PDB file of C-alpha atoms in Angstrom:
ATOM      1  CA  UNK A   2       7.010 -19.330  10.037  1.00 92.00           C
ATOM      2  CA  UNK A   3       4.019 -21.650   9.865  1.00 97.00           C
ATOM      3  CA  UNK A   4       4.567 -24.796   7.771  1.00 96.00           C
ATOM      4  CA  UNK A   5       2.138 -25.376   4.917  1.00 96.00           C
ATOM      5  CA  UNK A   6       0.979 -28.648   6.487  1.00 96.00           C
ATOM      6  CA  UNK A   7      -0.076 -26.884   9.696  1.00 96.00           C
ATOM      7  CA  UNK A   8      -3.849 -27.086  10.380  1.00 96.00           C
ATOM      8  CA  UNK A   9      -4.002 -23.307  10.837  1.00 96.00           C
ATOM      9  CA  UNK A  10      -4.131 -22.891   7.048  1.00 97.00           C
ATOM     10  CA  UNK A  11      -7.595 -24.433   7.102  1.00 95.00           C
ATOM     11  CA  UNK A  12      -8.805 -21.752   9.483  1.00 96.00           C
ATOM     12  CA  UNK A  13      -7.386 -18.504   8.072  1.00 96.00           C
ATOM     13  CA  UNK A  14      -9.465 -17.045   5.241  1.00 96.00           C
ATOM     14  CA  UNK A  15      -8.557 -15.513   1.915  1.00 97.00           C
ATOM     15  CA  UNK A  16     -10.884 -14.322  -0.851  1.00 97.00           C
ATOM     16  CA  UNK A  17     -11.466 -17.775  -2.383  1.00 97.00           C
ATOM     17  CA  UNK A  18      -9.457 -19.751   0.185  1.00 96.00           C
ATOM     18  CA  UNK A  19      -6.738 -20.536  -2.366  1.00 97.00           C
ATOM     19  CA  UNK A  20      -3.916 -18.634  -0.635  1.00 97.00           C
ATOM     20  CA  UNK A  21      -2.162 -21.826   0.461  1.00 97.00           C
ATOM     21  CA  UNK A  22      -2.310 -23.284  -3.069  1.00 97.00           C
ATOM     22  CA  UNK A  23      -0.943 -20.144  -4.716  1.00 98.00           C
ATOM     23  CA  UNK A  24       1.777 -19.858  -2.067  1.00 98.00           C
ATOM     24  CA  UNK A  25       2.721 -23.509  -2.599  1.00 97.00           C
ATOM     25  CA  UNK A  26       3.121 -22.905  -6.337  1.00 97.00           C
ATOM     26  CA  UNK A  27       5.421 -19.964  -5.601  1.00 98.00           C
ATOM     27  CA  UNK A  28       7.551 -21.888  -3.119  1.00 96.00           C
ATOM     28  CA  UNK A  29       7.809 -24.982  -5.333  1.00 96.00           C
ATOM     29  CA  UNK A  30       8.459 -22.999  -8.525  1.00 94.00           C
ATOM     30  CA  UNK A  31       5.381 -24.281 -10.337  1.00 96.00           C
ATOM     31  CA  UNK A  32       4.452 -22.117 -13.310  1.00 95.00           C
ATOM     32  CA  UNK A  33       5.439 -18.513 -13.925  1.00 97.00           C
ATOM     33  CA  UNK A  34       6.583 -16.666 -10.793  1.00 98.00           C
ATOM     34  CA  UNK A  35       5.059 -13.293 -11.666  1.00 97.00           C
ATOM     35  CA  UNK A  36       1.734 -14.837 -12.651  1.00 98.00           C
ATOM     36  CA  UNK A  37       1.637 -16.766  -9.380  1.00 98.00           C
ATOM     37  CA  UNK A  38       2.431 -13.607  -7.406  1.00 98.00           C
ATOM     38  CA  UNK A  39      -0.418 -11.867  -9.213  1.00 98.00           C
ATOM     39  CA  UNK A  40      -2.840 -14.659  -8.304  1.00 98.00           C
ATOM     40  CA  UNK A  41      -1.734 -14.592  -4.671  1.00 98.00           C
ATOM     41  CA  UNK A  42      -1.924 -10.809  -4.475  1.00 98.00           C
ATOM     42  CA  UNK A  43      -5.456 -10.759  -5.883  1.00 98.00           C
ATOM     43  CA  UNK A  44      -6.472 -13.560  -3.512  1.00 98.00           C
ATOM     44  CA  UNK A  45      -5.291 -11.535  -0.509  1.00 98.00           C
ATOM     45  CA  UNK A  46      -6.444  -8.036  -1.500  1.00 97.00           C
ATOM     46  CA  UNK A  47      -9.850  -8.590  -3.127  1.00 97.00           C
ATOM     47  CA  UNK A  48     -11.969  -5.437  -2.647  1.00 96.00           C
ATOM     48  CA  UNK A  49      -9.182  -3.960  -0.479  1.00 97.00           C
ATOM     49  CA  UNK A  50     -10.238  -6.243   2.362  1.00 97.00           C
ATOM     50  CA  UNK A  51      -8.002  -7.717   5.046  1.00 98.00           C
ATOM     51  CA  UNK A  52      -7.594 -11.501   4.946  1.00 98.00           C
ATOM     52  CA  UNK A  53      -5.826 -13.190   7.855  1.00 98.00           C
ATOM     53  CA  UNK A  54      -4.030 -15.583   5.522  1.00 98.00           C
ATOM     54  CA  UNK A  55      -1.816 -12.606   4.612  1.00 98.00           C
ATOM     55  CA  UNK A  56      -0.213 -12.789   8.031  1.00 98.00           C
ATOM     56  CA  UNK A  57       0.864 -16.402   7.481  1.00 98.00           C
ATOM     57  CA  UNK A  58       1.929 -15.864   3.867  1.00 98.00           C
ATOM     58  CA  UNK A  59       4.354 -13.004   4.537  1.00 98.00           C
ATOM     59  CA  UNK A  60       7.097 -14.960   6.365  1.00 98.00           C
ATOM     60  CA  UNK A  61       7.230 -17.458   3.471  1.00 98.00           C
ATOM     61  CA  UNK A  62       7.501 -14.668   0.907  1.00 98.00           C
ATOM     62  CA  UNK A  63      10.226 -13.045   2.977  1.00 98.00           C
ATOM     63  CA  UNK A  64      12.303 -16.241   2.676  1.00 97.00           C
ATOM     64  CA  UNK A  65      12.101 -16.369  -1.125  1.00 97.00           C
ATOM     65  CA  UNK A  66      12.307 -12.568  -1.647  1.00 98.00           C
ATOM     66  CA  UNK A  67      16.139 -12.394  -1.677  1.00 97.00           C
ATOM     67  CA  UNK A  68      16.283 -15.249  -4.211  1.00 96.00           C
ATOM     68  CA  UNK A  69      14.078 -13.521  -6.785  1.00 97.00           C
ATOM     69  CA  UNK A  70      15.292 -11.531  -9.763  1.00 97.00           C
ATOM     70  CA  UNK A  71      14.781  -7.782  -9.558  1.00 97.00           C
ATOM     71  CA  UNK A  72      11.704  -7.781 -11.761  1.00 97.00           C
ATOM     72  CA  UNK A  73      10.209 -10.635  -9.731  1.00 98.00           C
ATOM     73  CA  UNK A  74      11.030  -8.779  -6.505  1.00 98.00           C
ATOM     74  CA  UNK A  75       9.278  -5.701  -7.858  1.00 98.00           C
ATOM     75  CA  UNK A  76       6.286  -7.886  -8.720  1.00 98.00           C
ATOM     76  CA  UNK A  77       6.165  -9.339  -5.200  1.00 98.00           C
ATOM     77  CA  UNK A  78       5.986  -5.903  -3.573  1.00 98.00           C
ATOM     78  CA  UNK A  79       3.582  -4.583  -6.212  1.00 98.00           C
ATOM     79  CA  UNK A  80       1.179  -7.506  -5.871  1.00 98.00           C
ATOM     80  CA  UNK A  81       1.283  -7.782  -2.073  1.00 98.00           C
ATOM     81  CA  UNK A  82       1.152  -4.059  -1.267  1.00 98.00           C
ATOM     82  CA  UNK A  83      -2.612  -3.684  -0.955  1.00 98.00           C
ATOM     83  CA  UNK A  84      -2.897  -6.871   1.121  1.00 98.00           C
ATOM     84  CA  UNK A  85      -0.249  -5.605   3.538  1.00 98.00           C
ATOM     85  CA  UNK A  86      -1.757  -2.116   3.706  1.00 98.00           C
ATOM     86  CA  UNK A  87      -5.180  -3.518   4.632  1.00 98.00           C
ATOM     87  CA  UNK A  88      -3.853  -4.551   8.042  1.00 98.00           C
ATOM     88  CA  UNK A  89      -3.838  -0.857   8.976  1.00 97.00           C
ATOM     89  CA  UNK A  90      -7.640  -0.816   8.721  1.00 96.00           C
ATOM     90  CA  UNK A  91      -8.216  -4.188  10.380  1.00 97.00           C
ATOM     91  CA  UNK A  92      -5.363  -4.226  12.908  1.00 97.00           C
ATOM     92  CA  UNK A  93      -4.316  -7.541  14.361  1.00 98.00           C
ATOM     93  CA  UNK A  94      -4.370  -8.001  18.113  1.00 98.00           C
ATOM     94  CA  UNK A  95      -0.872  -7.554  19.499  1.00 97.00           C
ATOM     95  CA  UNK A  96       0.694 -10.743  20.792  1.00 97.00           C
ATOM     96  CA  UNK A  97      -1.430 -13.140  18.774  1.00 98.00           C
ATOM     97  CA  UNK A  98       0.138 -15.706  16.472  1.00 97.00           C
ATOM     98  CA  UNK A  99      -1.205 -13.876  13.410  1.00 98.00           C
ATOM     99  CA  UNK A 100       0.207 -10.563  14.659  1.00 98.00           C
ATOM    100  CA  UNK A 101       3.635 -12.092  15.246  1.00 98.00           C
ATOM    101  CA  UNK A 102       3.658 -13.825  11.855  1.00 98.00           C
ATOM    102  CA  UNK A 103       2.610 -10.679  10.022  1.00 98.00           C
ATOM    103  CA  UNK A 104       5.142  -8.340  11.550  1.00 98.00           C
ATOM    104  CA  UNK A 105       7.932 -10.915  11.418  1.00 98.00           C
ATOM    105  CA  UNK A 106       7.331 -11.282   7.706  1.00 98.00           C
ATOM    106  CA  UNK A 107       6.930  -7.553   7.143  1.00 98.00           C
ATOM    107  CA  UNK A 108      10.181  -6.771   8.952  1.00 98.00           C
ATOM    108  CA  UNK A 109      12.050  -9.277   6.805  1.00 98.00           C
ATOM    109  CA  UNK A 110      10.781  -7.620   3.610  1.00 98.00           C
ATOM    110  CA  UNK A 111      12.041  -4.150   4.471  1.00 98.00           C
ATOM    111  CA  UNK A 112      15.751  -4.232   3.622  1.00 97.00           C
ATOM    112  CA  UNK A 113      15.434  -5.589   0.102  1.00 98.00           C
ATOM    113  CA  UNK A 114      12.463  -3.327  -0.574  1.00 98.00           C
ATOM    114  CA  UNK A 115      14.666  -0.339   0.287  1.00 98.00           C
ATOM    115  CA  UNK A 116      17.312  -1.691  -2.074  1.00 98.00           C
ATOM    116  CA  UNK A 117      14.816  -2.054  -4.914  1.00 98.00           C
ATOM    117  CA  UNK A 118      13.399   1.438  -4.415  1.00 98.00           C
ATOM    118  CA  UNK A 119      16.857   2.988  -4.844  1.00 98.00           C
ATOM    119  CA  UNK A 120      18.089   0.698  -7.643  1.00 98.00           C
ATOM    120  CA  UNK A 121      18.581   2.347 -11.094  1.00 97.00           C
ATOM    121  CA  UNK A 122      17.827  -0.958 -12.836  1.00 97.00           C
ATOM    122  CA  UNK A 123      14.455  -1.042 -11.092  1.00 97.00           C
ATOM    123  CA  UNK A 124      13.783   2.536 -12.173  1.00 96.00           C
ATOM    124  CA  UNK A 125      14.258   1.436 -15.791  1.00 96.00           C
ATOM    125  CA  UNK A 126      11.645  -1.272 -15.274  1.00 94.00           C
ATOM    126  CA  UNK A 127       9.206   1.237 -13.795  1.00 95.00           C
ATOM    127  CA  UNK A 128       9.690   3.702 -16.666  1.00 94.00           C
ATOM    128  CA  UNK A 129       8.322   1.099 -19.080  1.00 91.00           C
ATOM    129  CA  UNK A 130       5.198   0.012 -17.194  1.00 91.00           C
ATOM    130  CA  UNK A 131       2.828   2.544 -15.603  1.00 90.00           C
ATOM    131  CA  UNK A 132       0.699  -0.070 -13.832  1.00 92.00           C
ATOM    132  CA  UNK A 133       3.664  -1.822 -12.233  1.00 93.00           C
ATOM    133  CA  UNK A 134       5.168   1.555 -11.380  1.00 95.00           C
ATOM    134  CA  UNK A 135       2.282   2.781  -9.254  1.00 96.00           C
ATOM    135  CA  UNK A 136       1.605  -0.638  -7.728  1.00 97.00           C
ATOM    136  CA  UNK A 137       5.246  -1.016  -6.713  1.00 98.00           C
ATOM    137  CA  UNK A 138       5.347   2.513  -5.288  1.00 98.00           C
ATOM    138  CA  UNK A 139       2.244   1.933  -3.152  1.00 98.00           C
ATOM    139  CA  UNK A 140       3.506  -1.513  -2.189  1.00 98.00           C
ATOM    140  CA  UNK A 141       6.826  -0.063  -1.072  1.00 98.00           C
ATOM    141  CA  UNK A 142       4.915   2.551   0.915  1.00 98.00           C
ATOM    142  CA  UNK A 143       3.083  -0.247   2.746  1.00 98.00           C
ATOM    143  CA  UNK A 144       6.340  -2.048   3.550  1.00 98.00           C
ATOM    144  CA  UNK A 145       8.785   0.752   4.426  1.00 98.00           C
ATOM    145  CA  UNK A 146       6.454   3.704   4.997  1.00 98.00           C
ATOM    146  CA  UNK A 147       3.098   4.267   6.660  1.00 98.00           C
ATOM    147  CA  UNK A 148       0.841   1.398   5.646  1.00 97.00           C
ATOM    148  CA  UNK A 149      -2.294   3.413   6.439  1.00 98.00           C
ATOM    149  CA  UNK A 150      -1.201   6.015   3.870  1.00 98.00           C
ATOM    150  CA  UNK A 151      -0.711   3.219   1.359  1.00 98.00           C
ATOM    151  CA  UNK A 152      -4.194   1.878   2.067  1.00 98.00           C
ATOM    152  CA  UNK A 153      -5.799   5.293   1.628  1.00 97.00           C
ATOM    153  CA  UNK A 154      -4.031   5.826  -1.692  1.00 98.00           C
ATOM    154  CA  UNK A 155      -5.185   2.391  -2.849  1.00 97.00           C
ATOM    155  CA  UNK A 156      -8.707   3.341  -1.751  1.00 96.00           C
ATOM    156  CA  UNK A 157      -8.551   6.583  -3.748  1.00 96.00           C
ATOM    157  CA  UNK A 158      -7.709   4.618  -6.886  1.00 95.00           C
ATOM    158  CA  UNK A 159     -11.465   4.131  -7.200  1.00 93.00           C
ATOM    159  CA  UNK A 160     -11.711   7.770  -8.311  1.00 94.00           C
ATOM    160  CA  UNK A 161      -8.368   7.683 -10.162  1.00 95.00           C
ATOM    161  CA  UNK A 162      -6.971   9.876  -7.370  1.00 97.00           C
ATOM    162  CA  UNK A 163      -9.091  12.862  -8.413  1.00 97.00           C
ATOM    163  CA  UNK A 164     -11.758  12.732  -5.689  1.00 97.00           C
ATOM    164  CA  UNK A 165     -11.179  12.471  -1.945  1.00 97.00           C
ATOM    165  CA  UNK A 166     -13.409  12.345   1.125  1.00 97.00           C
ATOM    166  CA  UNK A 167     -13.095  14.142   4.445  1.00 98.00           C
ATOM    167  CA  UNK A 168     -14.943  14.634   7.720  1.00 98.00           C
ATOM    168  CA  UNK A 169     -14.419  16.956  10.683  1.00 98.00           C
ATOM    169  CA  UNK A 170     -15.275  16.400  14.345  1.00 97.00           C
ATOM    170  CA  UNK A 171     -17.792  19.275  14.104  1.00 97.00           C
ATOM    171  CA  UNK A 172     -19.944  17.227  11.721  1.00 97.00           C
ATOM    172  CA  UNK A 173     -18.871  18.704   8.397  1.00 98.00           C
ATOM    173  CA  UNK A 174     -18.147  16.077   5.783  1.00 97.00           C
ATOM    174  CA  UNK A 175     -17.796  15.802   2.029  1.00 97.00           C
ATOM    175  CA  UNK A 176     -17.646  12.507   0.164  1.00 96.00           C
ATOM    176  CA  UNK A 177     -16.603  13.864  -3.237  1.00 96.00           C
ATOM    177  CA  UNK A 178     -14.002  16.624  -3.055  1.00 98.00           C
ATOM    178  CA  UNK A 179     -12.791  17.063  -6.633  1.00 98.00           C
ATOM    179  CA  UNK A 180      -9.097  17.899  -6.498  1.00 97.00           C
ATOM    180  CA  UNK A 181      -8.748  19.303 -10.053  1.00 97.00           C
ATOM    181  CA  UNK A 182     -11.045  22.126  -8.842  1.00 97.00           C
ATOM    182  CA  UNK A 183      -8.260  23.072  -6.365  1.00 97.00           C
ATOM    183  CA  UNK A 184     -10.489  23.216  -3.246  1.00 97.00           C
ATOM    184  CA  UNK A 185      -9.612  26.294  -1.198  1.00 97.00           C
ATOM    185  CA  UNK A 186      -9.744  24.624   2.222  1.00 98.00           C
ATOM    186  CA  UNK A 187      -6.597  22.580   1.600  1.00 98.00           C
ATOM    187  CA  UNK A 188      -3.097  23.721   2.536  1.00 98.00           C
ATOM    188  CA  UNK A 189      -0.882  21.878   0.105  1.00 98.00           C
ATOM    189  CA  UNK A 190       2.310  20.156   1.192  1.00 98.00           C
ATOM    190  CA  UNK A 191       5.493  21.254  -0.530  1.00 97.00           C
ATOM    191  CA  UNK A 192       7.157  18.126  -1.871  1.00 98.00           C
ATOM    192  CA  UNK A 193      10.805  18.538  -2.754  1.00 97.00           C
ATOM    193  CA  UNK A 194      12.633  16.726  -5.524  1.00 97.00           C
ATOM    194  CA  UNK A 195      13.932  13.298  -4.528  1.00 98.00           C
ATOM    195  CA  UNK A 196      17.698  12.748  -4.487  1.00 97.00           C
ATOM    196  CA  UNK A 197      17.051   9.107  -5.438  1.00 96.00           C
ATOM    197  CA  UNK A 198      18.837   7.771  -2.389  1.00 97.00           C
ATOM    198  CA  UNK A 199      17.298   9.078   0.850  1.00 97.00           C
ATOM    199  CA  UNK A 200      14.168   7.392   2.211  1.00 98.00           C
ATOM    200  CA  UNK A 201      13.747   9.683   5.219  1.00 97.00           C
ATOM    201  CA  UNK A 202      10.950  11.834   3.790  1.00 98.00           C
ATOM    202  CA  UNK A 203       7.958   9.715   2.783  1.00 98.00           C
ATOM    203  CA  UNK A 204       6.181  12.022   0.314  1.00 98.00           C
ATOM    204  CA  UNK A 205       9.478  12.961  -1.322  1.00 98.00           C
ATOM    205  CA  UNK A 206      10.650   9.443  -2.146  1.00 98.00           C
ATOM    206  CA  UNK A 207       7.126   8.264  -2.955  1.00 98.00           C
ATOM    207  CA  UNK A 208       6.599  11.106  -5.426  1.00 98.00           C
ATOM    208  CA  UNK A 209      10.033  10.550  -6.906  1.00 97.00           C
ATOM    209  CA  UNK A 210       9.353   6.857  -7.377  1.00 97.00           C
ATOM    210  CA  UNK A 211       5.973   7.508  -8.975  1.00 96.00           C
ATOM    211  CA  UNK A 212       7.522  10.017 -11.351  1.00 95.00           C
ATOM    212  CA  UNK A 213       9.811   7.350 -12.785  1.00 93.00           C
ATOM    213  CA  UNK A 214       6.909   6.762 -15.178  1.00 90.00           C
ATOM    214  CA  UNK A 215       5.518   9.699 -17.153  1.00 86.00           C
ATOM    215  CA  UNK A 216       2.000   8.236 -17.130  1.00 85.00           C
ATOM    216  CA  UNK A 217       1.521   8.814 -13.401  1.00 92.00           C
ATOM    217  CA  UNK A 218      -1.979   9.690 -12.135  1.00 93.00           C
ATOM    218  CA  UNK A 219      -1.121   9.714  -8.416  1.00 97.00           C
ATOM    219  CA  UNK A 220       1.447  12.494  -7.975  1.00 96.00           C
ATOM    220  CA  UNK A 221      -1.021  15.386  -8.524  1.00 96.00           C
ATOM    221  CA  UNK A 222      -2.962  14.330  -5.414  1.00 97.00           C
ATOM    222  CA  UNK A 223       0.067  13.965  -3.117  1.00 98.00           C
ATOM    223  CA  UNK A 224       0.336  17.662  -2.111  1.00 98.00           C
ATOM    224  CA  UNK A 225      -3.302  17.418  -0.997  1.00 98.00           C
ATOM    225  CA  UNK A 226      -3.170  14.179   0.958  1.00 98.00           C
ATOM    226  CA  UNK A 227       0.149  15.063   2.591  1.00 98.00           C
ATOM    227  CA  UNK A 228      -1.145  18.560   3.326  1.00 98.00           C
ATOM    228  CA  UNK A 229      -3.725  19.806   5.799  1.00 98.00           C
ATOM    229  CA  UNK A 230      -7.435  20.622   5.637  1.00 98.00           C
ATOM    230  CA  UNK A 231      -9.056  23.684   7.225  1.00 98.00           C
ATOM    231  CA  UNK A 232     -12.638  22.733   7.966  1.00 98.00           C
ATOM    232  CA  UNK A 233     -14.975  25.060   6.001  1.00 97.00           C
ATOM    233  CA  UNK A 234     -17.487  24.913   8.866  1.00 97.00           C
ATOM    234  CA  UNK A 235     -15.502  25.298  12.102  1.00 98.00           C
ATOM    235  CA  UNK A 236     -12.015  26.297  10.953  1.00 98.00           C
ATOM    236  CA  UNK A 237     -10.237  23.343  12.596  1.00 97.00           C
ATOM    237  CA  UNK A 238      -6.999  22.474  10.802  1.00 98.00           C
ATOM    238  CA  UNK A 239      -5.671  18.901  10.747  1.00 98.00           C
ATOM    239  CA  UNK A 240      -3.613  16.677   8.445  1.00 98.00           C
ATOM    240  CA  UNK A 241      -5.710  15.415   5.575  1.00 98.00           C
ATOM    241  CA  UNK A 242      -5.047  11.824   6.653  1.00 98.00           C
ATOM    242  CA  UNK A 243      -6.997  12.490   9.885  1.00 98.00           C
ATOM    243  CA  UNK A 244      -9.934  13.974   7.959  1.00 98.00           C
ATOM    244  CA  UNK A 245     -10.024  10.924   5.704  1.00 98.00           C
ATOM    245  CA  UNK A 246      -9.772   8.382   8.520  1.00 97.00           C
ATOM    246  CA  UNK A 247     -12.658  10.074  10.331  1.00 97.00           C
ATOM    247  CA  UNK A 248     -14.815   9.930   7.187  1.00 97.00           C
ATOM    248  CA  UNK A 249     -13.880   6.287   6.560  1.00 94.00           C
ATOM    249  CA  UNK A 250     -14.763   5.279  10.115  1.00 93.00           C
ATOM    250  CA  UNK A 251     -17.945   7.308  10.568  1.00 92.00           C
ATOM    251  CA  UNK A 252     -19.601   7.457   7.161  1.00 86.00           C
TER     252      UNK A 252
END
């Protein structure tokens, strides 16, 4: 963990270069914890961009995470989820200090995140707040699931999870596939009901967590994004995630 007086903090960027200040307020208990977490999360996930300060922040958050109340712990994962997920699109070079800091911090967040996801008291919190519910679910996905899936779902929030993009190796691509039209070239994933304890099946627990809140705009798109696409032009079938990643990288 890199001390806050280390010169490296002057070299790692965040959106407005206030990450160190917001982190200091959290560590020292200045002001409201959830408000400070919100400020830090926005500082590190502005426009769904990767900021290297995230790597140095995570180990510090991992130290205070076990000391937080459940609602504050939920807020930490909810606010930091997009920042963590962004690393999947701007991957750190293995073996670098930033890489080691990031994955050390991420690893230390996992156990309590699993506990929060399966905690009935947390479910009651999520039932009351749709925004926190979906942010926590996508944040948990970044921490204990596939962070690239979390990033894509954050990205799709721009269309309220109704439009997706895809591209095939043959050259076919579509930027605005409207899911409520039930496009015929998707094979939908069958997502079983969550038993509220197992975290082995990513779409199952993610969907179950999202459904804790009735006002949930994300679940209808999950059978599509966890399903496959059959290219309308060449007939190639691949997981939707691969079609999206190709579009994101090439177009």
